[in-house]
Amino acid sequence: MRPFSEPRPSASGRAAISEVRRLGKLLLAVLRELSDETAYERHLAARGREHSGEEWRHFCEHRLRDKYARAKCC
Amino acid sequence: MKLLGHLAWAAVAVLGALCLGAIAINRGEPINSIWLVVAAACTYAVGFRFYAKFIAARVMALNDKRATPAERLRDGLDYEPTNKWIVFGHHFAAIAGPGPLVGPVLAAQFGYLPGTLWIIIGATLGGAVQDFVILFASMRRNGKSLGQMAREEIGKVGGFIALLTVLLIMIILLAVVALVVVNALKGSPWGTFTIAATMPIALFMGVYLRYLRPGKVLECSAIGFALVIASIFGGQAVAASGTWGPIFSLSAMGLALSVVIYGFFASVLPTWLFLAPRDYLSTFVKLGVVVALAIGILFVRPELQLPALTRFTDGTGPIFAGKVFPFCFITIACGAVSGFHALISSGTTPKMIAKESHAYPVGYGSMLMESFVAIMAMIAACVLQPGVYFAVNSPAGVVGTTPAAAAATISSWGFPVTAVDMANLAKSVGEQTLFYRTGGAPSLALGMAAIFARGGGGEAVLGFWYHFAIMFEALFILTIIAAGTRVGRFMLHDLMAQVSSRAGKLGGISWVVVSTILVVAAWGYFLVQGVRDPLGGVNSLWPLFGISNQLLASVALCVATTILLKMHGPKYLWITCLPLIWLVIVTFTASWQRIFSPQPSLGFLAQAEQLAAGPQTAATQALIFNARLDAAVCGVLLVMVAIILVDSLRVWYGILRGTRDSRVSEAPFVPSQLAEEL
């Protein structure tokens, strides 16, 4: 037994921490989807390419053309 | 356990009913905003748990064993099965625009009660149902757009008119939101500098993303946000400067022309350079502010100062003319029922749904969330003293052209306010004046600033929060203007292609410039008309926008009704038919009154006649022309929707009589291979 160990959170505390982490991950995932970062990852995976400035510009060309041809809501 | 669940839901329903009852019968005493929050939350919860679930299970028969277009047509770009909460966030960010913020603020002239009830009931039984059914229909048809579904389910005429209606709405929407920004920034060097600074910031972000750190959108947006916050502080220094202050203090007309020039360049510049970085930034700021406002309201729990009902339910309101019926239901479109949402529900979202059951929280739940944003906007407007609210939102043409006259007029309505009070308030937020700031944005900013400042910092930070709120509203409105102008250009092209195949082949940079000028000129005309209008412009343009948006909702509900009729016969027709009937009654009554009412403050034609009877100047001639143009636009919208309605009735009659093909045109069933819960 370590004499000066930090108090460990209780089971309910650990559950709360993991819940907060899960929410944080979900929020980050939403932000990454909104920022097209996830779409870019999918683009790389689908084409088996590596990230590069050129590849990003190529992705943006198509992504943004489609995105801004659609009506934005009021 | 099941009994406990039933009891819990019964308690939620009773609590919601009690809160709705409390806000409905309260008179004479300020009411705490928490009553509205709880009434809305409980009603949404019951609607989501029971009504939406009933529609999902019985009417749509959502089936997770059926592969969605995201799975079947997966291409890694548009079609991609995505976690339902991510799709929810994506869909909510796409449907939430300035509408649910501005509409409730303007409708607060009737008091908080009519607007609040319409937002809660309209969203639960109408708006969310429309969004959900259209999302479902599009999902079952490989992600087809509303126009394509209208063409297939109702006929070619329906499809063409849906496209034309959307283009008209877009033009009116762009004009009215531009006017909201102009009225918020006129004579405000602090606000104008802050918004002007967002443009080089967006350009910097564009270059950063393309060449310095490609793909790092979140990182770039965080830098952009920090720069925008710095520009708010910079704006304060500019406003205090004797040299720079006057340079950034523009008149309404100067601002209108600036917005028109901005609209042109923002929509023709490469999207990566300006529009996209601005859009990322404004989306994150919008979501952040919505969350912050929700926390602020729950934390501060402010009291509503506006009464439940004002004397202006009789149609004599200073902000816009017309009685509570039908104009409350026109003024609040987004937040209760919005036809525009049908375009989003049949756009990107159906291509991202991984499992059919996800359409339930995404389609229905997102609309409830937007409705909740509208409730928060209503609260933010109603926390202002009524005298202040009317002083900010009333045009000079109604209340008088000097602060003393305006204060006297507003006080005579039973809402005491003095010119000194208003001058002090303006000083505390770093403005020269807050009179005649029609359009809703400044009063919303004042309400939000009051809530945030009470959360910490008090009056010392009121000016910062006011300009933060103005920046937030203007940032995403100007992004909508850039994106909307661009989309308008494509729509114009589509329409021309439908009329003539030669026109459809137009392209190249000269066509881009010409079509952009045409679209900018169209909304710019209405914007300038609004600036010149002595009644503030919002008085005529916002109802026109509301009418057109609700008419688009009628088109969407016609498509939805046709689909339900083909699926089940008349059994579940009431689900979309009841909101449709309500919208048709509301929009047709409102349109008729706006065109033909004998009151010059309400009827466009009566207004033109009254002006024609007076002394004739060039300005009067322009006002007469504008009033007649507004009547014509209203009439055209009305006729177009009447055509769709008649066309739909013809189709429904044929289906019920068995003389018309009633087969459902869904994509064939393919079993889903997606085992994991996304």
Coordinates of N, CA, C and O in Angstrom, one line a residue, chain B residues 12 60 63 86 115 121 166 175 237 273 276 302 310 363 387 443 487 540 550-551 564 618 652 674:
Chain B
V12 N -44.4 14.7 -15.9 CA -43.8 15.7 -16.8 C -45.0 16.4 -17.6 O -45.0 17.7 -17.7
M60 N -44.5 5.9 -40.1 CA -43.3 5.7 -41.0 C -42.8 4.3 -41.0 O -42.2 3.8 -41.9
N63 N -37.5 1.3 -39.9 CA -37.0 0.0 -39.9 C -35.4 0.0 -39.9 O -34.9 0.3 -41.0
I86 N -24.0 13.2 -34.0 CA -23.2 14.1 -34.9 C -24.2 14.6 -36.0 O -24.1 15.8 -36.3
G115 N -46.7 34.6 -28.8 CA -45.6 34.1 -29.4 C -45.1 32.8 -28.8 O -44.7 31.8 -29.4
I121 N -46.4 25.2 -29.3 CA -47.4 24.3 -29.9 C -47.1 24.1 -31.4 O -47.1 23.0 -32.0
V166 N -38.7 29.2 -53.7 CA -37.5 29.2 -52.9 C -36.6 30.4 -53.3 O -36.1 31.1 -52.5
A175 N -32.7 40.3 -48.2 CA -33.0 41.7 -48.0 C -33.3 42.0 -46.6 O -32.8 42.9 -46.0
A237 N -12.2 51.0 -28.8 CA -11.2 52.1 -28.9 C -11.5 53.0 -30.1 O -11.3 54.2 -30.0
L273 N -11.4 31.1 -49.8 CA -10.7 32.3 -49.4 C -11.6 33.1 -48.4 O -11.0 33.7 -47.4
A276 N -16.0 30.0 -46.9 CA -15.9 28.8 -46.0 C -15.3 29.2 -44.6 O -15.9 28.8 -43.6
P302 N -34.1 35.4 -15.2 CA -34.6 36.7 -15.2 C -36.1 36.8 -15.2 O -36.8 35.8 -15.7
T310 N -50.1 42.7 -24.9 CA -50.1 44.2 -24.9 C -51.3 44.7 -25.7 O -52.1 43.9 -26.3
G363 N -34.7 14.5 -37.1 CA -35.7 15.3 -37.7 C -36.6 16.0 -36.8 O -36.8 17.3 -36.9
G387 N -40.9 49.9 -22.1 CA -40.6 51.2 -22.7 C -39.4 51.2 -23.5 O -39.3 51.7 -24.7
S443 N -32.4 44.9 -29.9 CA -33.1 44.6 -28.6 C -32.8 43.2 -28.1 O -32.6 43.0 -26.9
V487 N -26.1 30.8 -53.8 CA -27.1 29.8 -54.1 C -28.2 30.4 -55.0 O -28.6 29.7 -55.9
S540 N -42.6 46.0 -43.4 CA -43.2 45.4 -44.5 C -42.4 44.1 -45.0 O -43.0 43.2 -45.4
Q550 N -43.7 30.5 -44.7 CA -44.8 29.6 -44.3 C -45.5 29.0 -45.6 O -46.0 27.9 -45.5
L551 N -45.4 29.8 -46.7 CA -46.0 29.2 -47.9 C -45.1 28.1 -48.4 O -45.6 27.1 -48.9
L564 N -47.9 10.4 -47.4 CA -48.7 9.7 -46.3 C -49.9 9.1 -46.9 O -50.3 7.9 -46.5
A618 N -40.3 62.9 -55.8 CA -39.6 61.6 -56.3 C -39.7 60.6 -55.2 O -39.9 59.4 -55.5
W652 N -54.6 14.1 -54.6 CA -55.2 13.4 -53.5 C -56.6 12.8 -53.8 O -56.9 11.7 -53.5
L674 N -25.1 -2.8 -41.6 CA -24.4 -2.1 -40.5 C -24.9 -2.7 -39.2 O -26.0 -2.5 -38.8

